């Protein structure tokens, strides 16, 4: 019942069904009444004409193969020839005694009949007439009414399905387009059909998506341009900080502390600019793989050695795969670095492989990731501790690792281990993207 399609179908079906039932029922009742009234009027008229035409009527005068008649004289059968006298409803007899022509429909053994009576002097004339033919006609009318009702319900269900689809198709397209837009596909547009309200919504969506795409493109271009312009002065500043690091031991305590602070912040800024440049390449579609057939275990060891992470526990059996070594280095470095900064030792790296795939798992023994953090852990600039306004990381490392995994047509996921600690798992195809 939560589905709009289901609610529309039920509403259409109920409306059409109730309408069809009301029309068919009213038509049936009216036709039934007309059939019975016409039949009884004809029979009563024939009965009264026969009685009026008889000087001294007898039951035989009123009888034919379709009717049976009898006479009561002063309340007793006029002829007692051994024939059974039908039971006359008391209400009918009371009405006949008043001197009027009366009739009443009765049912006996499942058959409907008409009992008619009139009084002439001291004699009461009665005649019964079967209504089997009329009952058959009424049954046919009922069957027709049921058929029309069921047919109308089926037709209304089909029309409701067709109408719901025609109404909901643009809504489904808008929903799918909004989902793609939310996932980052800013080129998403919807096809505009007709000139109704839904077409107006589709046009508004397209205008909004186009404006958003332009704004994001401008923002990305601005970030890329700023990052590019910062690279030259940062290169000069890095050279200066290398000199300051060498001279720091010979400076006064305050000057040495200031020199160390400048050096550290310059390295952080350089790392942030490099990350922004990498992100801008992903956004512009300029990021490309340079695939090589390498020993993944040896590549991981090289990443750990280059950063002097000798305390990391490894389980790295030999495994040959076709990957981009530089991007694999970025992924492993970001995952292990994140575990060392935010987790607790020991930090371990495990490598496993199978036909067509490999798995790299980085595990720490810290407090793990909060369930509210897990869905956003790979978002750009997202930090689990929002109160931590300054940190050694830029908030882009895991996002870049995820982008590199996606570029390989692989997947990077985050979870918590059964014994605590965060677990990051990288799946990659061993033959490169297919």
mmCIF file of N, CA, C and O in Angstrom, residues 75-111:
data_model
loop_
_atom_site.group_PDB
_atom_site.id
_atom_site.type_symbol
_atom_site.label_atom_id
_atom_site.label_comp_id
_atom_site.label_asym_id
_atom_site.label_seq_id
_atom_site.Cartn_x
_atom_site.Cartn_y
_atom_site.Cartn_z
ATOM 1 N N UNK A 75 -66.779 -19.218 1.546
ATOM 2 C CA UNK A 75 -65.586 -19.728 2.219
ATOM 3 C C UNK A 75 -65.297 -21.175 1.993
ATOM 4 O O UNK A 75 -64.277 -21.690 2.480
ATOM 5 N N UNK A 76 -66.191 -21.917 1.250
ATOM 6 C CA UNK A 76 -65.986 -23.336 1.013
ATOM 7 C C UNK A 76 -65.830 -23.572 -0.488
ATOM 8 O O UNK A 76 -66.337 -22.793 -1.314
ATOM 9 N N UNK A 77 -65.104 -24.676 -0.841
ATOM 10 C CA UNK A 77 -64.949 -24.961 -2.270
ATOM 11 C C UNK A 77 -66.297 -25.097 -2.951
ATOM 12 O O UNK A 77 -67.212 -25.776 -2.461
ATOM 13 N N UNK A 78 -66.431 -24.451 -4.111
ATOM 14 C CA UNK A 78 -67.689 -24.480 -4.856
ATOM 15 C C UNK A 78 -67.903 -25.862 -5.456
ATOM 16 O O UNK A 78 -69.024 -26.350 -5.501
ATOM 17 N N UNK A 79 -66.873 -26.512 -5.920
ATOM 18 C CA UNK A 79 -66.934 -27.873 -6.434
ATOM 19 C C UNK A 79 -66.006 -28.716 -5.584
ATOM 20 O O UNK A 79 -64.831 -28.400 -5.457
ATOM 21 N N UNK A 80 -66.506 -29.780 -5.060
ATOM 22 C CA UNK A 80 -65.670 -30.689 -4.287
ATOM 23 C C UNK A 80 -65.493 -31.972 -5.094
ATOM 24 O O UNK A 80 -66.160 -32.972 -4.844
ATOM 25 N N UNK A 81 -64.660 -31.895 -6.110
ATOM 26 C CA UNK A 81 -64.460 -33.038 -7.002
ATOM 27 C C UNK A 81 -63.207 -33.833 -6.648
ATOM 28 O O UNK A 81 -62.682 -34.561 -7.467
ATOM 29 N N UNK A 82 -62.710 -33.606 -5.474
ATOM 30 C CA UNK A 82 -61.538 -34.373 -5.058
ATOM 31 C C UNK A 82 -60.205 -33.701 -5.354
ATOM 32 O O UNK A 82 -59.164 -34.184 -4.925
ATOM 33 N N UNK A 83 -60.237 -32.601 -6.124
ATOM 34 C CA UNK A 83 -58.987 -31.900 -6.403
ATOM 35 C C UNK A 83 -58.531 -31.134 -5.156
ATOM 36 O O UNK A 83 -59.352 -30.613 -4.406
ATOM 37 N N UNK A 84 -57.244 -31.073 -4.992
ATOM 38 C CA UNK A 84 -56.719 -30.339 -3.838
ATOM 39 C C UNK A 84 -56.874 -28.844 -4.072
ATOM 40 O O UNK A 84 -56.728 -28.355 -5.196
ATOM 41 N N UNK A 85 -57.212 -28.180 -3.048
ATOM 42 C CA UNK A 85 -57.382 -26.732 -3.121
ATOM 43 C C UNK A 85 -56.079 -26.077 -2.673
ATOM 44 O O UNK A 85 -55.620 -26.315 -1.553
ATOM 45 N N UNK A 86 -55.460 -25.271 -3.518
ATOM 46 C CA UNK A 86 -54.204 -24.633 -3.120
ATOM 47 C C UNK A 86 -54.404 -23.743 -1.907
ATOM 48 O O UNK A 86 -55.499 -23.207 -1.675
ATOM 49 N N UNK A 87 -53.332 -23.627 -1.165
ATOM 50 C CA UNK A 87 -53.380 -22.757 0.011
ATOM 51 C C UNK A 87 -53.358 -21.312 -0.426
ATOM 52 O O UNK A 87 -52.483 -20.879 -1.178
ATOM 53 N N UNK A 88 -54.370 -20.579 0.013
ATOM 54 C CA UNK A 88 -54.481 -19.176 -0.369
ATOM 55 C C UNK A 88 -53.945 -18.330 0.786
ATOM 56 O O UNK A 88 -54.376 -18.506 1.936
ATOM 57 N N UNK A 89 -53.001 -17.430 0.538
ATOM 58 C CA UNK A 89 -52.505 -16.574 1.611
ATOM 59 C C UNK A 89 -53.647 -15.816 2.272
ATOM 60 O O UNK A 89 -54.547 -15.295 1.599
ATOM 61 N N UNK A 90 -53.650 -15.795 3.583
ATOM 62 C CA UNK A 90 -54.740 -15.172 4.325
ATOM 63 C C UNK A 90 -54.859 -13.694 3.996
ATOM 64 O O UNK A 90 -55.973 -13.138 3.911
ATOM 65 N N UNK A 91 -53.714 -13.044 3.800
ATOM 66 C CA UNK A 91 -53.759 -11.610 3.481
ATOM 67 C C UNK A 91 -54.477 -11.372 2.164
ATOM 68 O O UNK A 91 -55.227 -10.392 2.013
ATOM 69 N N UNK A 92 -54.248 -12.297 1.192
ATOM 70 C CA UNK A 92 -54.930 -12.153 -0.089
ATOM 71 C C UNK A 92 -56.433 -12.354 0.071
ATOM 72 O O UNK A 92 -57.250 -11.611 -0.510
ATOM 73 N N UNK A 93 -56.850 -13.367 0.847
ATOM 74 C CA UNK A 93 -58.277 -13.625 1.063
ATOM 75 C C UNK A 93 -58.940 -12.427 1.747
ATOM 76 O O UNK A 93 -60.050 -12.033 1.380
ATOM 77 N N UNK A 94 -58.277 -11.863 2.716
ATOM 78 C CA UNK A 94 -58.853 -10.704 3.405
ATOM 79 C C UNK A 94 -59.061 -9.549 2.436
ATOM 80 O O UNK A 94 -60.064 -8.825 2.515
ATOM 81 N N UNK A 95 -58.105 -9.394 1.515
ATOM 82 C CA UNK A 95 -58.232 -8.299 0.569
ATOM 83 C C UNK A 95 -59.337 -8.577 -0.449
ATOM 84 O O UNK A 95 -60.094 -7.677 -0.835
ATOM 85 N N UNK A 96 -59.446 -9.846 -0.896
ATOM 86 C CA UNK A 96 -60.492 -10.207 -1.860
ATOM 87 C C UNK A 96 -61.870 -10.026 -1.247
ATOM 88 O O UNK A 96 -62.834 -9.604 -1.923
ATOM 89 N N UNK A 97 -62.044 -10.334 0.039
ATOM 90 C CA UNK A 97 -63.342 -10.210 0.701
ATOM 91 C C UNK A 97 -63.855 -8.779 0.693
ATOM 92 O O UNK A 97 -65.049 -8.535 0.845
ATOM 93 N N UNK A 98 -62.957 -7.834 0.542
ATOM 94 C CA UNK A 98 -63.386 -6.429 0.514
ATOM 95 C C UNK A 98 -63.973 -6.044 -0.822
ATOM 96 O O UNK A 98 -64.447 -4.913 -0.982
ATOM 97 N N UNK A 99 -63.888 -6.963 -1.831
ATOM 98 C CA UNK A 99 -64.508 -6.708 -3.120
ATOM 99 C C UNK A 99 -63.579 -6.148 -4.171
ATOM 100 O O UNK A 99 -64.032 -5.685 -5.214
ATOM 101 N N UNK A 100 -62.293 -6.183 -3.934
ATOM 102 C CA UNK A 100 -61.339 -5.674 -4.920
ATOM 103 C C UNK A 100 -60.627 -6.845 -5.571
ATOM 104 O O UNK A 100 -60.588 -7.950 -5.036
ATOM 105 N N UNK A 101 -60.080 -6.580 -6.749
ATOM 106 C CA UNK A 101 -59.234 -7.568 -7.403
ATOM 107 C C UNK A 101 -57.866 -7.514 -6.740
ATOM 108 O O UNK A 101 -57.242 -6.455 -6.666
ATOM 109 N N UNK A 102 -57.380 -8.639 -6.277
ATOM 110 C CA UNK A 102 -56.104 -8.678 -5.548
ATOM 111 C C UNK A 102 -55.224 -9.781 -6.116
ATOM 112 O O UNK A 102 -55.720 -10.752 -6.696
ATOM 113 N N UNK A 103 -53.958 -9.617 -5.911
ATOM 114 C CA UNK A 103 -53.003 -10.637 -6.358
ATOM 115 C C UNK A 103 -51.775 -10.598 -5.444
ATOM 116 O O UNK A 103 -51.506 -9.602 -4.784
ATOM 117 N N UNK A 104 -51.053 -11.688 -5.469
ATOM 118 C CA UNK A 104 -49.873 -11.791 -4.605
ATOM 119 C C UNK A 104 -48.913 -12.816 -5.190
ATOM 120 O O UNK A 104 -49.345 -13.881 -5.646
ATOM 121 N N UNK A 105 -47.632 -12.450 -5.196
ATOM 122 C CA UNK A 105 -46.609 -13.397 -5.663
ATOM 123 C C UNK A 105 -46.225 -14.301 -4.504
ATOM 124 O O UNK A 105 -45.982 -13.835 -3.388
ATOM 125 N N UNK A 106 -46.144 -15.594 -4.789
ATOM 126 C CA UNK A 106 -45.792 -16.580 -3.767
ATOM 127 C C UNK A 106 -44.689 -17.471 -4.324
ATOM 128 O O UNK A 106 -44.480 -17.551 -5.535
ATOM 129 N N UNK A 107 -44.017 -18.168 -3.402
ATOM 130 C CA UNK A 107 -42.959 -19.094 -3.793
ATOM 131 C C UNK A 107 -43.226 -20.422 -3.115
ATOM 132 O O UNK A 107 -43.439 -20.475 -1.904
ATOM 133 N N UNK A 108 -43.180 -21.480 -3.920
ATOM 134 C CA UNK A 108 -43.460 -22.806 -3.392
ATOM 135 C C UNK A 108 -42.511 -23.794 -4.051
ATOM 136 O O UNK A 108 -42.444 -23.892 -5.284
ATOM 137 N N UNK A 109 -41.774 -24.524 -3.188
ATOM 138 C CA UNK A 109 -40.790 -25.504 -3.696
ATOM 139 C C UNK A 109 -39.810 -24.884 -4.688
ATOM 140 O O UNK A 109 -39.460 -25.470 -5.720
ATOM 141 N N UNK A 110 -39.406 -23.674 -4.395
ATOM 142 C CA UNK A 110 -38.416 -23.025 -5.228
ATOM 143 C C UNK A 110 -38.970 -22.418 -6.498
ATOM 144 O O UNK A 110 -38.202 -21.885 -7.320
ATOM 145 N N UNK A 111 -40.270 -22.468 -6.697
ATOM 146 C CA UNK A 111 -40.880 -21.916 -7.905
ATOM 147 C C UNK A 111 -41.744 -20.712 -7.520
ATOM 148 O O UNK A 111 -42.450 -20.724 -6.519
#
